[in-house]
Coordinates of C-alpha atoms in Angstrom, one line a residue:
M30 CA -235.7 -170.7 166.6
T31 CA -232.0 -169.8 165.8
R32 CA -233.0 -168.9 162.2
I33 CA -236.0 -166.9 163.2
M34 CA -234.3 -165.0 166.0
P35 CA -232.6 -162.4 163.8
L36 CA -235.9 -161.7 162.0
L37 CA -237.8 -161.4 165.3
V38 CA -235.2 -158.9 166.7
A39 CA -235.0 -157.0 163.5
V40 CA -238.8 -156.5 163.4
L41 CA -239.1 -155.5 167.0
I42 CA -236.1 -153.1 167.0
G43 CA -237.1 -151.8 163.6
V44 CA -240.6 -150.8 164.6
A45 CA -239.5 -149.5 168.0
Y46 CA -238.7 -146.1 166.6
Q47 CA -242.2 -145.7 165.2
V48 CA -243.9 -147.2 168.2
F49 CA -242.2 -144.7 170.5
V50 CA -243.7 -141.9 168.4
D51 CA -247.2 -143.1 167.5
I52 CA -248.2 -144.6 170.8
Y53 CA -247.9 -141.4 172.9
L54 CA -248.8 -138.6 170.6
V55 CA -252.5 -139.2 171.0
A56 CA -252.1 -138.6 174.7
L57 CA -249.9 -135.5 174.3
P58 CA -252.7 -133.0 175.2
D59 CA -253.4 -135.0 178.4
I60 CA -249.6 -135.1 179.2
Q61 CA -249.4 -131.4 178.7
V62 CA -252.1 -130.8 181.3
A63 CA -250.9 -133.4 183.8
L64 CA -247.3 -132.1 183.8
N65 CA -248.3 -128.5 183.6
M66 CA -246.4 -128.0 180.3
S67 CA -246.8 -125.4 177.7
Y68 CA -247.8 -126.3 174.2
I69 CA -244.3 -125.7 172.9
A70 CA -242.7 -127.7 175.8
A71 CA -245.1 -130.7 175.1
N72 CA -244.1 -130.7 171.5
A73 CA -240.5 -130.5 172.5
S74 CA -240.8 -134.1 173.7
L75 CA -241.1 -135.2 170.1
I76 CA -238.5 -132.7 168.8
L77 CA -235.9 -133.9 171.4
Y78 CA -236.7 -137.6 170.6
L79 CA -236.3 -137.1 166.9
G80 CA -233.3 -134.8 167.2
A81 CA -231.4 -137.2 169.5
N82 CA -232.4 -140.1 167.3
A83 CA -231.1 -138.4 164.1
V84 CA -227.8 -137.4 165.6
F85 CA -226.9 -140.8 167.0
L86 CA -228.1 -142.8 163.9
L87 CA -224.8 -142.2 162.3
V88 CA -223.0 -143.3 165.4
A89 CA -225.0 -146.5 165.6
G90 CA -224.4 -147.3 162.0
I91 CA -220.6 -146.7 162.2
L92 CA -220.1 -148.6 165.5
S93 CA -222.2 -151.5 164.3
E94 CA -219.7 -152.2 161.5
Q95 CA -216.9 -152.3 164.1
L96 CA -218.6 -153.6 167.3
G97 CA -221.4 -155.7 165.8
R98 CA -225.1 -155.1 165.4
K99 CA -226.0 -157.1 168.6
N100 CA -223.7 -155.0 170.9
I101 CA -225.0 -151.7 169.6
I102 CA -228.7 -152.8 169.9
V103 CA -228.1 -154.0 173.5
M104 CA -226.4 -150.7 174.5
G105 CA -229.2 -148.7 172.8
L106 CA -231.9 -150.6 174.5
C107 CA -230.3 -150.2 177.9
M108 CA -230.2 -146.4 177.4
S109 CA -233.8 -146.3 176.2
V110 CA -234.9 -148.4 179.2
L111 CA -233.2 -145.8 181.5
G112 CA -235.1 -143.0 179.7
T113 CA -238.4 -144.8 180.2
A114 CA -237.7 -145.5 183.8
I115 CA -236.9 -141.8 184.4
I116 CA -240.3 -140.8 182.9
L117 CA -242.1 -143.2 185.1
S118 CA -240.2 -142.5 188.3
Y119 CA -240.2 -138.7 188.2
E120 CA -243.4 -137.2 186.9
T121 CA -242.2 -133.8 186.1
S122 CA -241.9 -131.9 182.8
T123 CA -238.1 -131.9 183.0
S124 CA -237.8 -135.7 183.6
F125 CA -240.3 -136.3 180.8
L126 CA -238.1 -134.4 178.3
V127 CA -234.9 -136.0 179.6
G128 CA -236.4 -139.4 179.3
R129 CA -237.6 -138.8 175.8
T130 CA -234.2 -137.6 174.8
L131 CA -232.6 -140.8 176.2
Q132 CA -235.2 -142.9 174.4
G133 CA -234.2 -141.1 171.1
V134 CA -230.5 -141.7 171.7
G135 CA -231.1 -145.4 172.6
L136 CA -233.5 -146.2 169.8
S137 CA -231.1 -144.9 167.1
A138 CA -230.2 -148.6 167.1
S139 CA -233.5 -149.2 165.3
I140 CA -231.8 -148.2 162.1
L141 CA -229.9 -151.5 162.3
A142 CA -233.0 -153.6 161.5
T143 CA -232.4 -153.8 157.8
P144 CA -228.7 -154.4 158.1
L145 CA -229.4 -157.1 160.6
L146 CA -231.6 -158.9 158.0
M147 CA -229.0 -158.5 155.3
D148 CA -226.3 -160.0 157.7
N149 CA -228.3 -163.1 158.4
Y150 CA -230.4 -163.9 155.3
Q151 CA -229.8 -164.2 151.5
G152 CA -231.8 -164.8 148.4
Q153 CA -235.5 -165.7 148.9
N154 CA -235.0 -165.8 152.7
L155 CA -233.9 -162.2 152.6
T156 CA -236.9 -161.2 150.4
W157 CA -239.2 -163.0 152.9
G158 CA -237.5 -161.2 155.8
F159 CA -238.1 -157.8 154.2
L160 CA -241.7 -158.7 153.5
C161 CA -242.2 -159.7 157.2
F162 CA -240.5 -156.5 158.4
E163 CA -242.6 -154.4 156.0
F164 CA -245.8 -156.0 157.2
F165 CA -245.2 -155.3 160.9
Y166 CA -243.8 -151.8 160.0
S167 CA -247.1 -151.1 158.2
I168 CA -249.4 -152.3 160.9
T169 CA -247.6 -150.3 163.7
P170 CA -249.5 -147.0 162.8
I171 CA -252.7 -149.0 163.3
I172 CA -251.9 -150.6 166.7
A173 CA -249.8 -148.0 168.5
P174 CA -252.1 -144.9 168.5
Y175 CA -255.1 -147.0 169.4
V176 CA -253.3 -148.7 172.3
G177 CA -252.0 -145.3 173.5
A178 CA -255.4 -143.7 173.3
T179 CA -257.1 -146.7 175.1
M180 CA -254.6 -146.8 177.9
T181 CA -254.8 -143.1 178.5
F182 CA -258.6 -143.1 178.4
F183 CA -259.2 -146.0 180.7
Y184 CA -256.0 -145.8 182.9
S185 CA -253.5 -143.0 182.6
W186 CA -250.8 -141.7 180.3
Q187 CA -248.2 -143.3 182.5
S188 CA -249.5 -146.7 181.5
I189 CA -248.3 -146.1 178.0
F190 CA -244.7 -145.8 179.2
L191 CA -245.1 -148.9 181.3
I192 CA -246.1 -150.8 178.2
L193 CA -243.0 -149.4 176.5
L194 CA -240.8 -150.5 179.4
V195 CA -242.0 -154.1 179.1
Y196 CA -241.6 -154.0 175.3
Q197 CA -237.9 -152.9 175.7
V198 CA -237.1 -155.4 178.4
I199 CA -238.5 -158.3 176.3
L200 CA -236.6 -157.1 173.2
L201 CA -233.4 -156.7 175.2
L202 CA -233.7 -160.3 176.5
L203 CA -234.3 -161.6 172.9
T204 CA -231.3 -159.6 171.6
L205 CA -229.0 -161.1 174.2
K206 CA -229.8 -164.5 172.6
L207 CA -228.9 -163.3 169.2
K208 CA -225.7 -164.6 167.5
E209 CA -223.4 -161.9 166.5
H210 CA -222.5 -161.4 162.9
K211 CA -218.9 -161.3 161.8
I212 CA -217.3 -158.1 162.9
A213 CA -214.9 -156.3 160.5
Q214 CA -211.4 -157.3 161.3
K215 CA -209.9 -153.9 160.4
R216 CA -211.2 -150.8 162.1
L217 CA -211.7 -147.9 159.7
D218 CA -210.3 -144.5 160.4
W219 CA -212.4 -141.3 160.0
K220 CA -211.0 -140.6 156.6
R221 CA -212.1 -144.0 155.2
R222 CA -215.5 -143.5 156.8
L223 CA -215.9 -140.1 155.1
V224 CA -215.0 -141.9 151.8
I225 CA -217.7 -144.4 152.4
F226 CA -220.3 -141.8 153.2
R227 CA -219.3 -139.7 150.2
R228 CA -219.6 -142.7 147.9
I229 CA -223.1 -143.4 149.3
L230 CA -224.2 -139.8 148.9
K231 CA -222.8 -139.7 145.3
T232 CA -225.2 -142.5 144.4
T233 CA -227.8 -140.2 143.0
Q234 CA -230.7 -142.7 143.0
F235 CA -230.2 -143.3 146.8
T236 CA -230.0 -139.5 147.5
V237 CA -233.1 -138.6 145.5
L238 CA -235.2 -141.5 147.0
T239 CA -234.0 -140.5 150.5
L240 CA -235.1 -136.9 149.9
L241 CA -238.5 -138.0 148.7
M242 CA -238.9 -140.2 151.7
T243 CA -237.9 -137.2 153.9
L244 CA -240.6 -135.0 152.4
F245 CA -243.4 -137.6 152.1
W246 CA -243.2 -139.0 155.6
G247 CA -242.4 -135.5 156.9
G248 CA -246.1 -134.7 156.0
M249 CA -247.2 -137.6 158.1
V250 CA -245.0 -136.5 161.1
I251 CA -246.7 -133.1 161.0
A252 CA -250.1 -134.6 160.7
H253 CA -249.5 -136.9 163.7
L254 CA -248.2 -134.0 165.8
L255 CA -250.9 -131.4 165.1
S256 CA -254.0 -133.5 164.5
P257 CA -254.5 -134.7 168.1
Y258 CA -254.9 -131.0 169.1
I259 CA -257.1 -130.2 166.1
F260 CA -259.5 -133.1 166.7
Q261 CA -259.6 -132.8 170.5
N262 CA -259.7 -129.0 170.9
D263 CA -261.5 -127.9 167.7
F264 CA -263.9 -130.8 167.1
G265 CA -264.4 -132.0 170.8
F266 CA -263.0 -135.5 170.4
S267 CA -262.0 -137.4 173.5
T268 CA -258.6 -139.1 173.6
Y269 CA -260.2 -142.5 172.9
E270 CA -262.3 -141.1 170.0
Y271 CA -259.2 -139.7 168.4
G272 CA -257.6 -143.1 169.0
L273 CA -260.3 -144.6 166.9
F274 CA -259.7 -142.2 164.1
A275 CA -255.9 -142.9 164.3
L276 CA -256.9 -146.6 164.1
V277 CA -258.7 -145.9 160.8
M278 CA -255.9 -143.8 159.4
G279 CA -253.3 -146.5 160.4
G280 CA -255.5 -149.1 158.8
C281 CA -255.5 -147.2 155.5
Y282 CA -251.7 -147.0 155.6
A283 CA -251.4 -150.7 156.4
V284 CA -253.8 -151.9 153.7
A285 CA -252.0 -149.7 151.1
A286 CA -248.6 -151.0 152.2
M287 CA -249.6 -154.6 152.0
S288 CA -251.3 -154.1 148.6
N289 CA -247.8 -153.7 147.3
I290 CA -247.5 -157.5 147.4
V291 CA -250.1 -157.7 144.6
L292 CA -249.3 -154.4 142.8
L293 CA -245.6 -155.3 142.4
K294 CA -246.7 -158.2 140.2
Y295 CA -248.1 -155.8 137.7
Y296 CA -246.3 -152.5 138.3
S297 CA -242.7 -151.6 138.9
E298 CA -241.4 -150.0 142.1
E299 CA -240.6 -146.7 140.3
S300 CA -244.1 -146.5 138.8
I301 CA -245.8 -146.9 142.2
I302 CA -243.4 -144.3 143.8
A303 CA -244.2 -141.8 141.0
F304 CA -247.9 -142.4 141.2
S305 CA -248.0 -141.9 145.0
I306 CA -246.2 -138.6 144.8
W307 CA -248.3 -137.2 141.9
A308 CA -251.5 -138.4 143.5
N309 CA -250.6 -136.9 146.9
T310 CA -249.9 -133.5 145.2
G311 CA -253.2 -133.6 143.4
L312 CA -254.9 -134.5 146.7
A313 CA -253.2 -131.6 148.5
M314 CA -254.2 -129.1 145.8
T315 CA -257.8 -130.3 145.8
F316 CA -258.1 -129.7 149.6
V317 CA -256.4 -126.3 149.4
I318 CA -259.1 -125.2 146.9
K319 CA -261.8 -126.8 149.0
Q320 CA -260.6 -125.0 152.1
W321 CA -261.3 -121.7 150.3
L322 CA -264.7 -122.6 148.8
L323 CA -266.6 -124.9 151.2
P324 CA -267.4 -124.8 155.0
H325 CA -265.0 -126.6 157.3
S326 CA -265.9 -129.9 159.0
V327 CA -264.3 -132.8 160.8
W328 CA -264.8 -134.9 157.7
D329 CA -262.5 -132.6 155.6
I330 CA -259.4 -133.2 157.6
G331 CA -260.3 -136.8 158.4
V332 CA -260.8 -137.8 154.7
Y333 CA -257.6 -135.9 153.7
L334 CA -255.4 -137.6 156.3
C335 CA -256.8 -141.1 155.5
L336 CA -256.2 -140.6 151.7
M337 CA -252.7 -139.3 152.4
A338 CA -252.0 -142.4 154.6
I339 CA -253.0 -144.6 151.7
L340 CA -250.6 -142.9 149.3
C341 CA -247.8 -143.0 151.9
G342 CA -248.4 -146.7 152.4
L343 CA -247.9 -147.2 148.7
F344 CA -244.8 -145.0 148.5
F345 CA -242.7 -145.5 151.6
I346 CA -241.9 -149.2 151.6
N347 CA -241.1 -149.2 147.9
A348 CA -238.8 -146.2 148.3
M349 CA -237.0 -147.6 151.3
A350 CA -236.5 -151.1 149.8
R351 CA -235.4 -149.6 146.4
S352 CA -232.9 -147.2 148.0
L353 CA -231.3 -149.6 150.6
R354 CA -231.1 -152.5 148.2
I355 CA -228.3 -150.6 146.3
F356 CA -226.0 -151.2 149.3
A357 CA -226.8 -154.8 150.3
D358 CA -223.2 -155.8 149.8
Y359 CA -221.5 -152.5 150.7
Y360 CA -221.6 -151.2 154.3
S361 CA -225.4 -151.5 154.6
G362 CA -225.2 -150.2 158.2
Y363 CA -223.6 -147.0 156.9
A364 CA -226.2 -146.5 154.2
A365 CA -229.2 -147.2 156.5
S366 CA -227.9 -144.9 159.2
L367 CA -227.1 -142.1 156.8
Q368 CA -230.6 -142.3 155.3
G369 CA -232.1 -142.3 158.8
C370 CA -230.0 -139.4 159.9
I371 CA -231.2 -137.3 156.9
C372 CA -234.8 -138.3 157.2
I373 CA -235.3 -138.0 161.0
G374 CA -233.1 -134.9 161.2
F375 CA -235.4 -133.2 158.8
W376 CA -238.5 -134.5 160.6
S377 CA -237.1 -133.1 163.9
V378 CA -236.7 -129.7 162.2
L379 CA -240.3 -129.9 160.9
S380 CA -241.5 -130.8 164.4
L381 CA -239.7 -127.8 165.8
L382 CA -241.2 -125.4 163.2
S383 CA -244.7 -127.0 163.7
S384 CA -244.5 -126.4 167.5
Q385 CA -244.3 -122.6 166.8
I386 CA -247.7 -122.5 165.1
Q387 CA -251.2 -122.8 166.6
P388 CA -252.7 -126.1 165.3
S389 CA -255.7 -125.5 163.0
E390 CA -257.2 -127.4 160.1
T391 CA -256.4 -124.7 157.6
M392 CA -252.8 -124.4 158.7
L393 CA -252.3 -128.2 158.5
I394 CA -253.7 -128.5 155.0
F395 CA -251.6 -125.6 153.7
V396 CA -248.4 -127.0 155.3
L397 CA -249.1 -130.5 153.8
A398 CA -249.7 -128.9 150.4
G399 CA -246.4 -127.2 150.5
I400 CA -244.6 -130.4 151.3
A401 CA -246.5 -132.2 148.5
A402 CA -245.5 -129.5 146.0
L403 CA -241.8 -129.9 147.0
S404 CA -242.0 -133.6 146.5
A405 CA -243.6 -133.2 143.0
G406 CA -241.0 -130.7 142.0
L407 CA -238.1 -133.0 143.0
L408 CA -239.7 -135.9 141.2
M409 CA -240.2 -133.8 138.0
K410 CA -236.6 -132.8 138.0
K411 CA -235.2 -136.3 138.8
S412 CA -237.8 -138.6 137.4
T413 CA -235.2 -140.6 135.4
L414 CA -233.4 -141.5 138.6
I415 CA -236.3 -143.2 140.4

């Protein structure tokens, strides 16, 4: 149990960031009505969560090198539990937004999942640990939206946050049993930390892969934010029916992600990354043309999002593993937190911009096409660095 505990905590804290996004977005239209919130205010709950998460990722990464991974995860979970308790205790729009912000701050500790694995495992055990982490990370988009939709449909949106509260408390208890890794004996001053971050950013391969991750998953963030409104308002889906679609989309992502186990025996990480980006760009352009020529239907956006999820499943895990592996022996917590800060910070900005537009199928397809084109342009310019 001692050897499996770091893996268990790493998986649970690592997927927590994604769980706290995917599980409640399907219920966002219901939450908007229940709390008498505007469309912009409802979307602000995601913007505040992502923004707070992005800002404090660097703090979590830096402090984890000085205070230890366990201590930062425990402090983060305590803050997140407080945020969830506020949402459940005071059912107002203000308390909801405050609670989501505290959850974002606390779950910045989720960035310590991969450093936690690298602290405790080596060689084949580390590879196996990454594989387990990637498996559960890939199935989260399947389970979380469906659970959220089911709980909202049969019970209430509050039941979602009750589940999250239980999840956090269990994780907190498991983390308290975790043995702490060796803490750096010498505390680094801010100048030395800037040198470390500068060295990481000057590693061009890391920077390019991080930017590609930012763009590719940014499309998925926008899709998850806008599609509940499109399906429920434009196509008449119930929350539960949209949850079933989210289950299918998540299944596409998970199957593609796990297929990497087989694909990597025949193809390199860089070839899978490049294929995913070019295929996603071709997919986006195809649907832009279709949007002009053919009548719209629920099948259009449904097929598009499922195909994009497949390509994202192929891309994201390879890009993350390839970029962070560079710093396995050099301040992995700093590298992971810097990457998370860049990615999630950009996603929060995308969410803010998306909240200013009225959700529609045409708008979503054109926005996703723009992001795909930017990814392809970056890949074309920096293909030798992948």
